[in-house]
Each structure stands twice: as structure tokens, then as C-alpha cells.
Amino acid sequence: MSANTTGRKTHKISIAEYEPVIGKSAIDELRYLADKLSGKVIQNINSTFSGGGVAEILSRMIPLCSQLGVDARWNVIKGNDEFFQVTKRFHNALHGRQEKITPVDFAYFQETTDRNIQETEINGDFVYIHDPQPIGLIARKNELGGKWIWRCHIDISHPNPAVWEFLLPMVVQYDASVFSAPAFSTELPIRQFLVPPSIDPLSDKNRDLPAETVDSVLSKYGVPRDKPIITQISRYDYLKDPVGLIRAFEMVKKNIDCRLVLGGGTATDDPESDKVLAEVREVAGNNPDIHVLLIPPGSDIEINALQRASTVIVQKSLGEGFGLTVSEALWKARPVVASAVGGIPLQVRNRFTGLLSHGIPGTAYAIKQLLANPEYANWLGKNGREHVRQNFLITRHLRDYLLIFLSLENSGDIIEL
């Protein structure tokens, strides 16, 4: 077993292509900050090259770093299906969901971690560890040196105490931690940074598409455009509550004729998703207005098209790390209804960039409100796009990372560059 780079997919877009989106001064700032990190190696380590927001961000971030002259690298740890079942339960438990975590689970996590500690090649001046799966690699910090950062993409404001107490001795060995929002963090004896994640406006998932491409994708998946389309794009995960959304859709259908599209995929580090998908299909039954789509990894244009074809986009999550699908929807100026959990309220400013909802009846009510008021829905969508431009694009995210590395490289409260 060893950490590997096989299967890594990155995307190379010129940094200059972002200038029409964010302006020349922002590009110049990135170049200036990157120049201060010349000669340093930034090594990212997580648990998968595909599926989920972390892998997606890294696939876009690494090439941008390279163009700016920053030596950024990306490795993943290895683990079998049993290990990822354990880490999935850890993930749910840290979000506050009730999970049965046994001593055997902790022992298996540690056993796999020990193998990765022995076999993972670590060579960064900055070692950037994403989420709990590879967190135990911190055991090599004293041997290898460098600055170690734990990037937590999970809302750990109300974690399962047993899981958190198991992870905490590892967390406190890091030089710093990074959380997506103030509400996600917890008291720690190490430095903490707050950095929201981001989307790439030039990626296939978010760039503008011609109308014929949108029509082609709908035809491919057998989704007619004869009535309003309600869409949720998410991995098949209990925390995304696809079954709850079907119940909300059924309430909307009593007043307004419409369709529901549930589109999502699976990830190599999420063995639970096949079970969730089976339950969703069973609940959807033979309803011709409910389309349950299993979308393969890498189908970014298909996801983009489905979002652009939607009348309303929903994210009915029970828990979220951040919920980047919300920013994706807002960037396309689509009206959004989303649960007020995790990082979603940072993206959806209620009644200004979208509607926040609570529970199944609340979600149904908000969807009906937008379907019945298209002008209001369009106004929310336009506001949402500008909100994302200002706060949740990958260029802002990259600037924040560069500043973190520089702050760890330089001591003191005030750093002169």
C-alpha cells in the first residue's frame, strides 16, 4: 500500500483567462503572492482523486498554482472498502449524525493509518492534509519537518464526542487548521484560518453552454422540458436527503405541475452511496415525473446542462460541509432553495440570493413560492451570481491559500511582503 498519483486528473486553463471574470488587479495580486513562495513545495494529501468537492477543487487548483510558479503536488492515501466505510461513519458522526462507532472501527482506522504512515511519500515544505482520512500522517511531522496544515471541510461544531476525542490528539499536532466558516470550527490550541471553498467559473461544470448542448443532455437523460424542472445535483448520500426532497416534490405537485431531477454519482471513498441510490429509486417508483439519474464521474458538462435547464435548483441537505453545488447553481443565475445547514447560509442569503428552507414542508413551500413568482426568482438568481463572483470563485480561494502559507512562513502578527 502506498500513496499514489495514479488516476489524478487536473485541468489546465491559463490564469490570464480569469481576467475578464475577476479583473487584472486580482490576477496581479496572485502573481505577486505566488512569487513569494518560489522554491517551496506545497503537498496536498486527501483520500480520492475523484468524487466530491475536495477532489474537484484540487483538480483545478494544482494547475493554477503551477502556472503561478508554485510547486503544488497532490497525493492520495490508500485504503480498502472497509476503511472507507469506517471513515464514512466518522464523517457522518462529525457532522452530528447518530452513528455506531465501535472499538473495532477505531482499530481499523489506526491500522490503515499506520500503513499509510510507513508508505506515503511526503516531501512538502507545506503538507496540506484534507479531512480526517489522512489525518494520522501527522505522525511523521517530527521526522520530516515542514509546516503541517489540517484542512477540515466538515462542520464539526457538534461532533460525536467519541470520534472527536479520537482525532483530537492528532489535530493538535498540526501547525494550523483551516475551516470553511466560523461556525464550523471549535476551540483548538493551534492557529485557525477560515477559508470558504470555491468553484471554478471556467470549468466544464460552470462555463456557459450553448442551448443545443443543454437540449442534447436533456434528451440523453430522457428529461422533457414540457413543465418546470426542479433539480438537485448531489452525491447519493443520506445527508443530502434525496428522499426528503421527493416528499417535498410530491407536496409541490399537488398545486403546480412540474418535474423532479435527482442527479448524482458516487465516490471511491463513499461506499454508502449505492445503498442510498437504491432507496431513492424505490421511493421514486414508477413516477414518470421523477428522474433519478446516476451520473458518471467526469460528466461535468452534463451536470452543467441539467442545472442550466432547471427552473429551480434545490439542495435539501440535512448536514453539509459547505455544499458547493449551491454556488454552482447560483453562478448559473438559477433560483435556489436550500436547507439552512453547514455552509449553505453563507451562499444563500435568505430572500436576497435564494431561499433558505427548513424541513420537507418548508422546502415545498419555498419551491412553490419561486415557481409562482418567476420575476422574483430571476431577481434572486442574478443576485446569487454576483454573490458568488465576489466570494466563492477559485481565484479568491487560491489567494487565501497563498496567504496562509506566507503567514506560516513568517512569524509575527504583521507580515511585510
Coordinates of C-alpha atoms in Angstrom, one line a residue:
M1 CA 0.0 0.0 0.0
S2 CA 1.3 3.4 -0.8
A3 CA 0.1 6.8 -1.5
N4 CA -0.2 7.3 -5.2
T5 CA -0.9 9.7 -8.0
T6 CA -2.5 7.2 -10.4
G7 CA -5.8 8.4 -11.7
R8 CA -5.2 12.0 -10.9
K9 CA -6.9 14.3 -13.4
T10 CA -6.1 18.0 -13.5
H11 CA -7.3 20.7 -15.9
K12 CA -5.1 23.4 -17.3
I13 CA -6.6 26.8 -18.0
S14 CA -4.4 29.9 -18.4
I15 CA -4.6 32.1 -15.4
A16 CA -5.0 35.0 -17.8
E17 CA -8.4 33.6 -18.9
Y18 CA -9.8 34.6 -15.5
E19 CA -9.1 38.3 -16.0
P20 CA -12.5 39.0 -17.7
V21 CA -14.2 37.5 -14.7
I22 CA -12.2 39.0 -11.7
G23 CA -10.2 41.8 -13.2
K24 CA -6.5 42.4 -13.9
S25 CA -5.6 43.6 -10.4
A26 CA -6.7 40.3 -8.8
I27 CA -4.5 38.4 -11.2
D28 CA -1.6 40.6 -10.5
E29 CA -2.1 40.1 -6.8
L30 CA -2.0 36.3 -7.2
R31 CA 1.3 36.6 -9.2
Y32 CA 2.8 38.7 -6.5
L33 CA 1.9 36.4 -3.7
A34 CA 3.0 33.3 -5.6
D35 CA 6.4 34.8 -6.3
K36 CA 7.0 35.0 -2.5
L37 CA 6.6 31.2 -2.3
S38 CA 9.1 30.4 -5.1
G39 CA 11.2 27.3 -4.3
K40 CA 8.7 25.9 -1.8
V41 CA 6.8 22.6 -2.3
I42 CA 3.1 22.5 -1.3
Q43 CA 1.9 18.9 -1.0
N44 CA -1.8 18.2 -0.8
I45 CA -2.9 14.8 0.6
N46 CA -6.5 13.5 0.6
S47 CA -8.3 10.2 0.1
T48 CA -9.6 10.3 -3.5
F49 CA -8.8 11.8 -6.9
S50 CA -12.4 11.8 -8.0
G51 CA -15.9 12.4 -6.5
G52 CA -16.7 15.1 -4.0
G53 CA -15.8 18.8 -3.7
V54 CA -12.2 18.3 -2.3
A55 CA -11.0 16.3 -5.4
E56 CA -12.8 18.7 -7.7
I57 CA -11.1 21.8 -6.1
L58 CA -7.7 20.2 -6.2
S59 CA -8.0 19.2 -9.8
R60 CA -8.4 22.9 -10.7
M61 CA -6.2 24.4 -8.0
I62 CA -3.0 22.4 -8.7
P63 CA -2.6 23.6 -12.4
L64 CA -3.2 27.2 -11.4
C65 CA -0.5 27.0 -8.8
S66 CA 1.9 25.6 -11.3
Q67 CA 1.2 28.5 -13.7
L68 CA 1.9 30.9 -11.0
G69 CA 5.3 29.2 -10.4
V70 CA 4.2 27.4 -7.1
D71 CA 5.3 23.8 -6.9
A72 CA 2.0 22.3 -5.8
R73 CA 1.6 18.5 -5.6
W74 CA -1.3 16.1 -4.9
N75 CA -1.2 12.6 -3.4
V76 CA -3.9 10.3 -2.0
I77 CA -3.7 7.7 0.7
K78 CA -4.8 4.2 0.1
G79 CA -7.5 2.3 1.9
N80 CA -9.9 -0.6 1.1
D81 CA -13.6 -0.6 1.2
E82 CA -13.8 -1.4 4.9
F83 CA -11.5 1.6 5.7
F84 CA -13.7 3.9 3.8
Q85 CA -16.8 2.6 5.4
V86 CA -15.3 3.5 8.8
T87 CA -14.3 7.0 7.6
K88 CA -17.7 7.5 6.2
R89 CA -19.2 6.8 9.6
F90 CA -16.6 9.2 11.1
H91 CA -17.7 11.8 8.5
N92 CA -21.4 11.4 9.5
A93 CA -20.6 11.4 13.2
L94 CA -18.5 14.5 13.0
H95 CA -21.5 16.2 11.3
G96 CA -23.5 15.3 14.3
R97 CA -25.4 12.3 12.8
Q98 CA -26.0 9.3 15.1
E99 CA -23.6 6.6 14.1
K100 CA -22.5 3.4 15.9
I101 CA -18.7 3.6 16.1
T102 CA -17.1 0.6 17.7
P103 CA -13.6 -0.1 19.1
V104 CA -13.0 -2.3 16.0
D105 CA -13.7 0.8 13.8
F106 CA -11.1 2.9 15.6
A107 CA -8.6 0.0 15.5
Y108 CA -9.1 -0.5 11.8
F109 CA -8.7 3.2 11.1
Q110 CA -5.4 3.2 13.0
E111 CA -4.2 0.1 11.3
T112 CA -4.7 1.6 7.9
T113 CA -3.3 4.9 9.0
D114 CA -0.1 3.1 10.2
R115 CA 0.4 1.5 6.8
N116 CA 0.0 4.9 5.1
I117 CA 2.4 6.5 7.6
Q118 CA 5.0 3.9 6.5
E119 CA 4.4 4.1 2.8
T120 CA 3.3 7.6 1.9
E121 CA 5.9 9.7 0.2
I122 CA 5.9 13.1 1.9
N123 CA 8.1 15.8 0.5
G124 CA 6.3 19.2 1.0
D125 CA 7.6 22.3 2.7
F126 CA 3.9 22.7 3.4
V127 CA 2.0 19.5 4.0
Y128 CA -1.7 20.2 3.5
I129 CA -3.9 17.3 4.8
H130 CA -7.5 17.3 3.8
D131 CA -10.2 15.9 6.2
P132 CA -10.0 13.0 8.7
Q133 CA -9.0 10.1 6.4
P134 CA -5.2 11.0 6.2
I135 CA -5.1 12.9 9.4
G136 CA -2.8 10.4 11.1
L137 CA 0.1 11.2 8.7
I138 CA 1.0 13.9 11.2
A139 CA 3.0 11.2 13.0
R140 CA 5.8 12.0 10.5
K141 CA 6.0 15.7 11.2
N142 CA 8.9 15.5 13.7
E143 CA 10.8 13.3 11.3
L144 CA 10.3 15.3 8.1
G145 CA 9.8 18.8 9.4
G146 CA 7.9 21.5 7.4
K147 CA 4.7 23.2 8.2
W148 CA 1.6 20.9 8.5
I149 CA -1.9 22.2 8.0
W150 CA -5.1 20.2 8.6
R151 CA -7.9 21.4 6.2
C152 CA -11.3 20.3 7.7
H153 CA -14.1 20.5 5.1
I154 CA -16.6 19.2 7.7
D155 CA -18.8 21.1 10.1
I156 CA -17.5 19.9 13.4
S157 CA -19.5 22.3 15.6
H158 CA -21.5 19.4 17.1
P159 CA -19.3 16.3 16.6
N160 CA -19.8 12.9 18.0
P161 CA -17.6 13.1 21.2
A162 CA -16.0 9.7 20.8
V163 CA -14.8 10.4 17.2
W164 CA -13.6 13.8 18.0
E165 CA -11.7 12.7 21.1
F166 CA -10.0 10.0 19.0
L167 CA -9.0 12.6 16.3
L168 CA -8.1 15.5 18.6
P169 CA -4.6 14.3 19.7
M170 CA -3.7 14.2 16.1
V171 CA -5.3 17.6 15.2
V172 CA -3.4 19.4 17.9
Q173 CA 0.0 18.3 16.4
Y174 CA -0.6 20.4 13.3
D175 CA 0.8 23.9 12.9
A176 CA -2.6 25.2 11.8
S177 CA -6.1 24.2 10.9
V178 CA -8.4 25.6 8.2
F179 CA -12.2 25.6 8.4
S180 CA -14.8 26.7 5.8
A181 CA -16.7 29.0 8.2
P182 CA -16.5 30.3 11.8
A183 CA -19.5 28.2 12.8
F184 CA -17.7 25.0 11.7
S185 CA -14.7 25.4 13.9
T186 CA -14.1 24.5 17.5
E187 CA -11.7 25.7 20.2
L188 CA -8.1 24.4 19.5
P189 CA -4.7 25.2 20.8
I190 CA -3.4 25.7 17.3
R191 CA -3.8 28.5 14.8
Q192 CA -7.1 28.5 12.8
F193 CA -7.8 30.0 9.4
L194 CA -11.2 30.5 7.9
V195 CA -11.3 29.8 4.1
P196 CA -14.6 29.0 2.3
P197 CA -14.2 26.6 -0.7
S198 CA -14.9 27.7 -4.2
I199 CA -16.0 26.8 -7.7
D200 CA -14.1 27.4 -11.0
P201 CA -16.1 29.6 -13.3
L202 CA -14.2 28.3 -16.4
S203 CA -14.6 24.6 -15.7
D204 CA -16.9 22.5 -17.8
K205 CA -19.2 22.3 -14.9
N206 CA -19.7 26.1 -14.7
R207 CA -18.8 27.7 -18.0
D208 CA -21.5 29.0 -20.3
L209 CA -23.1 26.4 -22.6
P210 CA -24.9 26.7 -26.0
A211 CA -28.6 26.0 -25.9
E212 CA -28.2 23.0 -28.2
T213 CA -25.8 21.3 -25.7
V214 CA -28.4 21.7 -22.9
D215 CA -31.1 20.3 -25.1
S216 CA -28.8 17.4 -26.1
V217 CA -28.1 16.4 -22.5
L218 CA -31.8 16.5 -21.5
S219 CA -32.6 14.3 -24.5
K220 CA -29.8 11.9 -23.5
Y221 CA -31.3 11.5 -20.0
G222 CA -34.9 11.5 -21.2
V223 CA -36.0 14.7 -19.4
P224 CA -38.7 16.6 -21.3
R225 CA -38.9 20.4 -21.0
D226 CA -42.7 20.4 -21.1
K227 CA -43.0 21.6 -17.5
P228 CA -40.9 23.4 -14.8
I229 CA -37.9 21.3 -13.7
I230 CA -36.8 21.1 -10.1
T231 CA -33.3 19.7 -9.7
Q232 CA -30.9 18.6 -7.0
I233 CA -27.4 17.7 -8.0
S234 CA -25.6 15.8 -5.3
R235 CA -23.8 12.6 -4.4
Y236 CA -26.3 9.9 -3.3
D237 CA -25.8 10.4 0.4
Y238 CA -28.3 10.4 3.4
L239 CA -27.1 13.8 4.4
K240 CA -28.3 15.2 1.1
D241 CA -31.8 13.9 1.9
P242 CA -32.9 12.9 -1.6
V243 CA -35.9 11.0 -0.2
G244 CA -36.9 14.1 1.7
L245 CA -36.8 16.1 -1.5
I246 CA -39.0 13.6 -3.2
R247 CA -41.6 14.1 -0.4
A248 CA -41.3 17.8 -0.8
F249 CA -41.8 17.5 -4.6
E250 CA -44.9 15.4 -4.1
M251 CA -46.3 18.3 -2.0
V252 CA -45.5 20.8 -4.7
K253 CA -47.1 18.6 -7.4
K254 CA -50.5 18.9 -5.6
N255 CA -50.6 22.6 -6.7
I256 CA -48.1 23.0 -9.6
D257 CA -47.3 20.5 -12.3
C258 CA -43.5 20.0 -12.5
R259 CA -40.7 17.5 -12.8
L260 CA -38.0 16.5 -10.4
V261 CA -34.5 15.6 -11.4
L262 CA -32.2 14.0 -8.9
G263 CA -28.7 13.8 -10.4
G264 CA -25.6 12.5 -8.7
G265 CA -22.9 10.0 -8.6
T266 CA -20.7 8.1 -6.2
A267 CA -17.1 8.4 -4.9
T268 CA -14.4 5.8 -4.2
D269 CA -14.3 6.9 -0.6
D270 CA -18.1 6.7 -0.1
P271 CA -19.3 3.0 -0.1
E272 CA -22.7 4.0 1.3
S273 CA -23.9 5.8 -1.9
D274 CA -25.0 2.6 -3.7
K275 CA -27.4 1.8 -0.9
V276 CA -28.8 5.4 -0.8
L277 CA -29.3 5.3 -4.6
A278 CA -31.3 2.0 -4.3
E279 CA -33.5 3.5 -1.7
V280 CA -34.1 6.7 -3.8
R281 CA -35.1 4.6 -6.8
E282 CA -37.5 2.6 -4.7
V283 CA -39.2 5.7 -3.3
A284 CA -39.4 7.3 -6.7
G285 CA -41.1 4.2 -8.0
N286 CA -42.6 4.5 -11.5
N287 CA -43.5 8.2 -11.2
P288 CA -42.8 9.5 -14.8
D289 CA -42.1 13.0 -13.4
I290 CA -39.2 11.9 -11.1
H291 CA -35.9 11.3 -12.9
V292 CA -33.3 9.6 -10.8
L293 CA -30.0 9.9 -12.7
L294 CA -26.7 8.1 -11.9
I295 CA -24.2 10.4 -13.5
P296 CA -20.7 9.0 -14.0
P297 CA -17.6 10.8 -12.7
G298 CA -16.3 13.5 -15.0
S299 CA -19.7 14.3 -16.5
D300 CA -19.3 17.9 -15.8
I301 CA -21.0 19.2 -19.0
E302 CA -24.0 17.1 -18.2
I303 CA -24.3 18.5 -14.7
N304 CA -23.8 22.0 -16.0
A305 CA -26.6 21.4 -18.6
L306 CA -29.0 20.0 -16.1
Q307 CA -28.5 22.9 -13.8
R308 CA -29.0 25.5 -16.6
A309 CA -32.2 23.7 -17.7
S310 CA -33.7 23.9 -14.2
T311 CA -36.4 26.2 -13.2
V312 CA -35.4 25.9 -9.5
I313 CA -32.4 24.2 -8.0
V314 CA -32.7 22.6 -4.6
Q315 CA -30.1 21.5 -2.0
K316 CA -32.2 19.8 0.7
S317 CA -29.3 18.7 2.9
L318 CA -29.6 17.6 6.5
G319 CA -26.0 18.4 7.0
E320 CA -23.3 19.9 4.9
G321 CA -19.6 20.7 4.9
F322 CA -20.2 23.6 2.6
G323 CA -22.4 22.5 -0.3
L324 CA -20.6 23.7 -3.4
T325 CA -23.5 22.7 -5.6
V326 CA -25.3 25.7 -4.2
S327 CA -22.6 28.1 -5.6
E328 CA -22.6 26.2 -8.9
A329 CA -26.4 26.8 -9.1
L330 CA -26.1 30.5 -8.1
W331 CA -23.3 31.1 -10.6
K332 CA -25.7 30.0 -13.3
A333 CA -28.2 32.6 -12.0
R334 CA -30.7 29.9 -11.1
P335 CA -33.1 30.5 -8.2
V336 CA -32.1 28.3 -5.3
V337 CA -33.9 26.7 -2.4
A338 CA -31.5 25.2 0.2
S339 CA -31.5 24.0 3.7
A340 CA -30.1 26.3 6.3
V341 CA -27.3 23.9 7.3
G342 CA -23.5 23.9 7.1
G343 CA -22.0 26.5 4.8
I344 CA -25.2 27.0 2.8
P345 CA -26.3 30.2 4.6
L346 CA -23.0 31.8 3.6
Q347 CA -24.0 31.2 0.0
V348 CA -27.8 31.7 0.2
R349 CA -28.6 35.0 1.8
N350 CA -32.2 34.4 2.6
R351 CA -34.5 36.3 0.3
F352 CA -31.6 38.1 -1.4
T353 CA -29.6 35.4 -3.2
G354 CA -32.1 32.5 -2.7
L355 CA -34.4 31.0 -0.2
L356 CA -33.4 29.1 2.9
S357 CA -35.7 26.3 4.0
H358 CA -36.4 24.1 7.0
G359 CA -37.8 20.6 6.7
I360 CA -39.9 19.0 4.0
P361 CA -43.0 21.3 4.2
G362 CA -40.7 24.4 4.3
T363 CA -38.8 23.2 1.2
A364 CA -42.1 22.5 -0.7
Y365 CA -43.4 26.0 0.3
A366 CA -40.2 27.7 -0.9
I367 CA -40.3 25.8 -4.2
K368 CA -43.9 26.8 -4.8
Q369 CA -43.1 30.4 -4.0
L370 CA -40.4 30.6 -6.7
L371 CA -42.5 28.7 -9.3
A372 CA -45.4 31.1 -8.8
N373 CA -43.2 34.2 -8.9
P374 CA -40.8 34.0 -11.9
E375 CA -39.7 37.6 -11.7
Y376 CA -38.8 37.3 -8.0
A377 CA -37.0 34.0 -8.9
N378 CA -34.9 35.7 -11.6
W379 CA -34.0 38.6 -9.3
L380 CA -32.7 36.1 -6.7
G381 CA -30.8 34.3 -9.4
K382 CA -29.0 37.4 -10.6
N383 CA -28.1 38.4 -7.1
G384 CA -26.8 34.9 -6.4
R385 CA -24.4 35.0 -9.4
E386 CA -22.9 38.3 -8.2
H387 CA -22.6 37.0 -4.7
V388 CA -20.6 34.0 -6.0
R389 CA -18.4 36.2 -8.2
Q390 CA -17.4 38.3 -5.1
N391 CA -16.9 35.4 -2.7
F392 CA -16.7 31.9 -3.9
L393 CA -14.5 31.7 -7.0
I394 CA -11.4 29.6 -7.1
T395 CA -9.1 32.7 -7.6
R396 CA -10.2 34.1 -4.2
H397 CA -9.7 30.6 -2.7
L398 CA -6.2 30.4 -4.2
R399 CA -5.3 33.8 -2.8
D400 CA -6.4 32.7 0.7
Y401 CA -4.2 29.6 0.5
L402 CA -1.1 31.6 -0.6
L403 CA -1.7 34.0 2.3
I404 CA -1.9 31.1 4.7
F405 CA 1.4 29.6 3.6
L406 CA 3.1 33.0 3.8
S407 CA 1.7 33.6 7.3
L408 CA 3.1 30.3 8.4
E409 CA 6.4 31.0 6.8
N410 CA 6.7 34.4 8.5
S411 CA 6.3 34.9 12.2
G412 CA 4.5 37.8 13.8
D413 CA 1.1 39.4 13.6
I414 CA 2.1 41.8 10.8
I415 CA 3.9 40.4 7.8
E416 CA 5.6 42.7 5.3
L417 CA 5.9 41.2 1.8

